[in-house]
Amino acid sequence: MSIRTLISTSIAALAMLPALAVHAQSQLTSTQPVASTAAAAIAPAARTTLDYRMNERIVQVPAGANGEALLETTVFQPDGAGPFPLIVINHGKDPGRPSLQQRDRFYHMATAFVKRGYAVMVPMRQGFSKSGGRYRDQGCDMTANGYLQAEDVRATLDFARRQPWVDGEHIVVAGQSYGGLATIALGTGSLPGVRGLINFAGGLRDDSDRCAWRSQLVSAFAEYGSKAKLPSLWMYGQNDSLFGPELAHRMHDAYAQAGGRGRLVEFSAFKRDSHGMLASRDGEKVWLEDTERFLKEIGMPTEVVFDVAPMPTPARTGFAKVDDVKAVPFLSENGRRAYAEYLTKLTPRAFAVSPSGAWTWAEEGEDPDGRALATCSAKSKEPCRLYSVDDYVVWNDSRLDQAEKASATAALTPVPPAPAALTAAAAPAAAAGAPITSVGSTTVR
């Protein structure tokens, strides 16, 4: 039996996935926070998972035939009671089981919209992350897949219009990858208060043997175009690993020729893979100008009216040059090779170390500083600290105590290879398209 893989990421495709590498002497464990699934409209979550600067919270949105499936939905909004114009942002599908997919936040895009006075909702659809219900798909029938996913987006809009903090007459819906397909499918129905749709690299890929997924996507967008009721903006990059320029033009042409109103923006190559543009801190430089133009065309606000305090960043120190591999404390030879590899990674990035010899680097995506530090600390018996961020060193040697210095000397002994059982346990991550993880001298994806 052939292995069927659906790939349509919310963060990035394969090479563009937010990367994380870790070395430790303990077995890998999950650090994914668990959100509450209480039936209350607003569900409490761990303070460390929420950003108070944008009033981030998690709400449970009823979906499904009788509202029995609760959608884990992230909300950001400015200070105040509102009502605020609203953007709903729809996620893609990571490789692997949807229930294991992390809660999407579209943090960088959400920040830009909160500054402009918007409330932001990011619903995890049925079967994804901590949402109720089950993941539904119709195999290679891309038209049906888009319609199925759009049902949960519609439920989110119905919920939103009942909230006092939402301006129900000023709503825009956006989506990335599979969420882009769902967004355009959504536009075939009546959507009170929704003024336009934004499709970022929309589509769904199916690599099974008997699925002509490209032509299926073209047919799906033709169907949606024939029933489209709203204007739309489409943005696809030249180096998108899933939906390249030729396919993007075929999909858009089919949509437009069937009657859909949509402007296609083909932007130049973005980093390793433009499919992950929205997940990148630098993506705003690509999408913002065309998005603001579209928002003005459909009568949505674009002026910055709120200030969002920037995340605090570690101070630059003069401890060493960032490319001085030998200056990094605590590392074995394997660790130094890992740091040399880290220096080839894209910014934003961060590298953390521990007196135990543990190390972690994180690249791209949301908060690489926090991801690197949290993962290193979870795998180490000793506290971890950031050594470098982006292109500079943040380490301060004066903070070392005698115990740390003794540990640093001990850590110079090369770490033995990971046990075979641990290597085998990590192997399934390859099929799931997981971030890069290094255990001892063994690297798996």
GROMACS .gro file of C-alpha atoms in nm, residues 3-253:
model
  251
    3ILE     CA    1   0.203   0.599   0.178
    4ARG     CA    2  -0.020   0.903   0.139
    5THR     CA    3   0.128   1.232   0.256
    6LEU     CA    4  -0.063   1.556   0.278
    7ILE     CA    5   0.173   1.850   0.307
    8SER     CA    6   0.054   2.207   0.353
    9THR     CA    7   0.231   2.381   0.636
   10SER     CA    8   0.127   2.683   0.853
   11ILE     CA    9   0.481   2.770   0.925
   12ALA     CA   10   0.688   2.641   0.637
   13ALA     CA   11   0.752   2.357   0.399
   14LEU     CA   12   1.028   2.106   0.478
   15ALA     CA   13   1.343   2.320   0.437
   16MET     CA   14   1.161   2.624   0.574
   17LEU     CA   15   1.014   2.461   0.885
   18PRO     CA   16   1.117   2.651   1.198
   19ALA     CA   17   1.421   2.443   1.290
   20LEU     CA   18   1.528   2.327   1.631
   21ALA     CA   19   1.839   2.126   1.713
   22VAL     CA   20   1.912   1.992   2.058
   23HIS     CA   21   2.182   1.790   2.227
   24ALA     CA   22   2.124   1.636   2.567
   25GLN     CA   23   2.193   1.320   2.762
   26SER     CA   24   1.830   1.254   2.855
   27GLN     CA   25   1.547   1.105   2.652
   28LEU     CA   26   1.341   1.342   2.437
   29THR     CA   27   1.010   1.448   2.587
   30SER     CA   28   0.727   1.669   2.463
   31THR     CA   29   0.718   2.029   2.582
   32GLN     CA   30   0.399   2.128   2.398
   33PRO     CA   31   0.168   2.323   2.632
   34VAL     CA   32  -0.182   2.182   2.673
   35ALA     CA   33  -0.469   2.427   2.640
   36SER     CA   34  -0.788   2.389   2.837
   37THR     CA   35  -1.080   2.225   2.657
   38ALA     CA   36  -1.343   2.355   2.897
   39ALA     CA   37  -1.674   2.442   2.739
   40ALA     CA   38  -1.659   2.799   2.862
   41ALA     CA   39  -1.621   3.060   2.592
   42ILE     CA   40  -1.285   3.170   2.729
   43ALA     CA   41  -1.055   2.889   2.837
   44PRO     CA   42  -0.762   2.959   3.067
   45ALA     CA   43  -0.416   2.859   2.948
   46ALA     CA   44  -0.069   2.863   3.095
   47ARG     CA   45   0.055   3.220   3.129
   48THR     CA   46   0.379   3.131   2.953
   49THR     CA   47   0.190   3.048   2.631
   50LEU     CA   48   0.011   3.382   2.605
   51ASP     CA   49   0.134   3.729   2.508
   52TYR     CA   50  -0.009   3.989   2.746
   53ARG     CA   51   0.110   4.276   2.522
   54MET     CA   52  -0.165   4.189   2.271
   55ASN     CA   53  -0.419   4.050   2.519
   56GLU     CA   54  -0.371   3.700   2.381
   57ARG     CA   55  -0.618   3.440   2.503
   58ILE     CA   56  -0.773   3.114   2.391
   59VAL     CA   57  -1.144   3.081   2.326
   60GLN     CA   58  -1.344   2.771   2.240
   61VAL     CA   59  -1.556   2.817   1.928
   62PRO     CA   60  -1.846   2.573   1.878
   63ALA     CA   61  -1.846   2.399   1.539
   64GLY     CA   62  -1.991   2.089   1.378
   65ALA     CA   63  -2.352   1.988   1.318
   66ASN     CA   64  -2.467   2.066   1.672
   67GLY     CA   65  -2.180   2.278   1.794
   68GLU     CA   66  -2.032   1.980   1.976
   69ALA     CA   67  -1.680   2.029   1.837
   70LEU     CA   68  -1.494   2.308   2.018
   71LEU     CA   69  -1.226   2.481   1.813
   72GLU     CA   70  -0.914   2.592   2.000
   73THR     CA   71  -0.896   2.952   1.882
   74THR     CA   72  -0.629   3.210   1.957
   75VAL     CA   73  -0.748   3.569   1.998
   76PHE     CA   74  -0.536   3.885   1.997
   77GLN     CA   75  -0.679   4.233   2.033
   78PRO     CA   76  -0.584   4.589   2.130
   79ASP     CA   77  -0.659   4.729   2.474
   80GLY     CA   78  -1.017   4.838   2.526
   81ALA     CA   79  -1.367   4.705   2.482
   82GLY     CA   80  -1.393   4.756   2.105
   83PRO     CA   81  -1.570   4.682   1.884
   84PHE     CA   82  -1.269   4.618   1.661
   85PRO     CA   83  -1.249   4.527   1.294
   86LEU     CA   84  -1.161   4.158   1.267
   87ILE     CA   85  -0.925   3.938   1.071
   88VAL     CA   86  -0.960   3.559   1.085
   89ILE     CA   87  -0.639   3.380   0.983
   90ASN     CA   88  -0.658   3.013   0.880
   91HIS     CA   89  -0.373   2.768   0.924
   92GLY     CA   90  -0.224   2.506   0.695
   93LYS     CA   91  -0.156   2.138   0.759
   94ASP     CA   92   0.177   2.019   0.891
   95PRO     CA   93   0.299   1.675   0.783
   96GLY     CA   94   0.183   1.404   1.022
   97ARG     CA   95  -0.121   1.366   1.243
   98PRO     CA   96  -0.330   1.685   1.267
   99SER     CA   97  -0.391   1.626   1.638
  100LEU     CA   98  -0.017   1.663   1.699
  101GLN     CA   99   0.002   1.997   1.520
  102GLN     CA  100   0.079   2.284   1.753
  103ARG     CA  101  -0.155   2.576   1.807
  104ASP     CA  102  -0.101   2.826   1.526
  105ARG     CA  103  -0.079   3.193   1.618
  106PHE     CA  104   0.053   3.372   1.306
  107TYR     CA  105   0.224   3.591   1.561
  108HIS     CA  106   0.405   3.830   1.326
  109MET     CA  107   0.099   3.895   1.111
  110ALA     CA  108  -0.123   3.925   1.418
  111THR     CA  109   0.108   4.192   1.562
  112ALA     CA  110   0.081   4.403   1.247
  113PHE     CA  111  -0.299   4.385   1.256
  114VAL     CA  112  -0.332   4.459   1.628
  115LYS     CA  113  -0.124   4.772   1.570
  116ARG     CA  114  -0.385   4.875   1.313
  117GLY     CA  115  -0.667   4.831   1.560
  118TYR     CA  116  -0.785   4.482   1.462
  119ALA     CA  117  -0.890   4.188   1.669
  120VAL     CA  118  -0.735   3.867   1.536
  121MET     CA  119  -0.877   3.515   1.554
  122VAL     CA  120  -0.679   3.202   1.457
  123PRO     CA  121  -0.904   2.894   1.480
  124MET     CA  122  -0.760   2.544   1.482
  125ARG     CA  123  -1.005   2.346   1.273
  126GLN     CA  124  -1.161   2.013   1.376
  127GLY     CA  125  -0.906   1.745   1.453
  128PHE     CA  126  -0.613   1.988   1.469
  129SER     CA  127  -0.417   2.050   1.789
  130LYS     CA  128  -0.653   2.058   2.089
  131SER     CA  129  -0.970   2.120   1.887
  132GLY     CA  130  -1.257   1.876   1.917
  133GLY     CA  131  -1.407   1.670   1.638
  134ARG     CA  132  -1.200   1.471   1.393
  135TYR     CA  133  -0.989   1.570   1.097
  136ARG     CA  134  -1.199   1.534   0.782
  137ASP     CA  135  -1.078   1.501   0.427
  138GLN     CA  136  -1.199   1.364   0.095
  139GLY     CA  137  -0.874   1.223  -0.037
  140CYS     CA  138  -0.780   1.368  -0.372
  141ASP     CA  139  -1.105   1.564  -0.411
  142MET     CA  140  -0.955   1.908  -0.350
  143THR     CA  141  -1.283   2.088  -0.412
  144ALA     CA  142  -1.455   1.892  -0.135
  145ASN     CA  143  -1.155   1.932   0.096
  146GLY     CA  144  -1.174   2.309   0.069
  147TYR     CA  145  -1.546   2.313   0.138
  148LEU     CA  146  -1.508   2.085   0.442
  149GLN     CA  147  -1.241   2.304   0.602
  150ALA     CA  148  -1.442   2.620   0.523
  151GLU     CA  149  -1.726   2.494   0.743
  152ASP     CA  150  -1.516   2.552   1.055
  153VAL     CA  151  -1.413   2.897   0.935
  154ARG     CA  152  -1.780   2.982   0.887
  155ALA     CA  153  -1.852   2.863   1.242
  156THR     CA  154  -1.576   3.095   1.365
  157LEU     CA  155  -1.732   3.389   1.183
  158ASP     CA  156  -2.075   3.311   1.326
  159PHE     CA  157  -1.921   3.306   1.675
  160ALA     CA  158  -1.726   3.628   1.613
  161ARG     CA  159  -2.027   3.829   1.502
  162ARG     CA  160  -2.194   3.755   1.837
  163GLN     CA  161  -1.905   3.902   2.037
  164PRO     CA  162  -1.934   4.263   2.161
  165TRP     CA  163  -1.566   4.327   2.089
  166VAL     CA  164  -1.606   4.251   1.715
  167ASP     CA  165  -1.720   4.503   1.454
  168GLY     CA  166  -1.938   4.268   1.253
  169GLU     CA  167  -1.941   4.498   0.948
  170HIS     CA  168  -1.563   4.508   0.901
  171ILE     CA  169  -1.419   4.159   0.867
  172VAL     CA  170  -1.150   4.014   0.642
  173VAL     CA  171  -1.056   3.645   0.618
  174ALA     CA  172  -0.705   3.522   0.533
  175GLY     CA  173  -0.542   3.182   0.508
  176GLN     CA  174  -0.206   3.022   0.443
  177SER     CA  175  -0.156   2.698   0.245
  178TYR     CA  176  -0.446   2.462   0.327
  179GLY     CA  177  -0.600   2.757   0.510
  180GLY     CA  178  -0.577   2.958   0.188
  181LEU     CA  179  -0.769   2.689   0.001
  182ALA     CA  180  -1.032   2.691   0.277
  183THR     CA  181  -1.051   3.072   0.266
  184ILE     CA  182  -1.124   3.084  -0.107
  185ALA     CA  183  -1.375   2.800  -0.071
  186LEU     CA  184  -1.543   2.999   0.205
  187GLY     CA  185  -1.595   3.287  -0.037
  188THR     CA  186  -1.852   3.093  -0.237
  189GLY     CA  187  -2.118   3.149   0.030
  190SER     CA  188  -2.292   3.446   0.189
  191LEU     CA  189  -2.065   3.601   0.453
  192PRO     CA  190  -2.228   3.896   0.634
  193GLY     CA  191  -1.975   4.162   0.724
  194VAL     CA  192  -1.683   4.000   0.537
  195ARG     CA  193  -1.537   4.243   0.285
  196GLY     CA  194  -1.256   4.043   0.129
  197LEU     CA  195  -1.034   3.733   0.129
  198ILE     CA  196  -0.655   3.696   0.133
  199ASN     CA  197  -0.493   3.377   0.003
  200PHE     CA  198  -0.130   3.323   0.101
  201ALA     CA  199   0.016   3.029  -0.096
  202GLY     CA  200  -0.317   2.846  -0.084
  203GLY     CA  201  -0.350   2.481  -0.181
  204LEU     CA  202  -0.318   2.122  -0.065
  205ARG     CA  203  -0.067   1.863  -0.180
  206ASP     CA  204  -0.126   1.489  -0.198
  207ASP     CA  205   0.167   1.271  -0.303
  208SER     CA  206  -0.018   0.941  -0.320
  209ASP     CA  207   0.031   0.745  -0.640
  210ARG     CA  208  -0.309   0.797  -0.798
  211CYS     CA  209  -0.375   1.160  -0.709
  212ALA     CA  210  -0.334   1.424  -0.978
  213TRP     CA  211  -0.342   1.690  -0.706
  214ARG     CA  212  -0.225   1.978  -0.925
  215SER     CA  213  -0.508   1.943  -1.176
  216GLN     CA  214  -0.745   1.879  -0.886
  217LEU     CA  215  -0.645   2.211  -0.733
  218VAL     CA  216  -0.698   2.391  -1.062
  219SER     CA  217  -1.047   2.238  -1.086
  220ALA     CA  218  -1.122   2.334  -0.726
  221PHE     CA  219  -1.034   2.699  -0.780
  222ALA     CA  220  -1.239   2.705  -1.100
  223GLU     CA  221  -1.538   2.579  -0.899
  224TYR     CA  222  -1.482   2.841  -0.629
  225GLY     CA  223  -1.441   3.115  -0.889
  226SER     CA  224  -1.773   3.032  -1.049
  227LYS     CA  225  -1.948   3.096  -0.716
  228ALA     CA  226  -1.724   3.367  -0.571
  229LYS     CA  227  -1.898   3.657  -0.401
  230LEU     CA  228  -1.603   3.859  -0.265
  231PRO     CA  229  -1.282   4.023  -0.394
  232SER     CA  230  -0.959   3.848  -0.306
  233LEU     CA  231  -0.584   3.898  -0.293
  234TRP     CA  232  -0.355   3.607  -0.384
  235MET     CA  233   0.015   3.599  -0.288
  236TYR     CA  234   0.256   3.326  -0.405
  237GLY     CA  235   0.638   3.329  -0.404
  238GLN     CA  236   0.872   3.231  -0.685
  239ASN     CA  237   1.050   2.968  -0.475
  240ASP     CA  238   0.744   2.812  -0.312
  241SER     CA  239   0.832   2.442  -0.278
  242LEU     CA  240   0.468   2.330  -0.289
  243PHE     CA  241   0.288   2.565  -0.526
  244GLY     CA  242   0.536   2.721  -0.764
  245PRO     CA  243   0.471   3.003  -1.015
  246GLU     CA  244   0.339   2.781  -1.296
  247LEU     CA  245   0.082   2.612  -1.073
  248ALA     CA  246  -0.009   2.939  -0.897
  249HIS     CA  247  -0.090   3.100  -1.233
  250ARG     CA  248  -0.295   2.798  -1.344
  251MET     CA  249  -0.501   2.809  -1.024
  252HIS     CA  250  -0.553   3.184  -1.040
  253ASP     CA  251  -0.638   3.181  -1.411
   0.00000   0.00000   0.00000
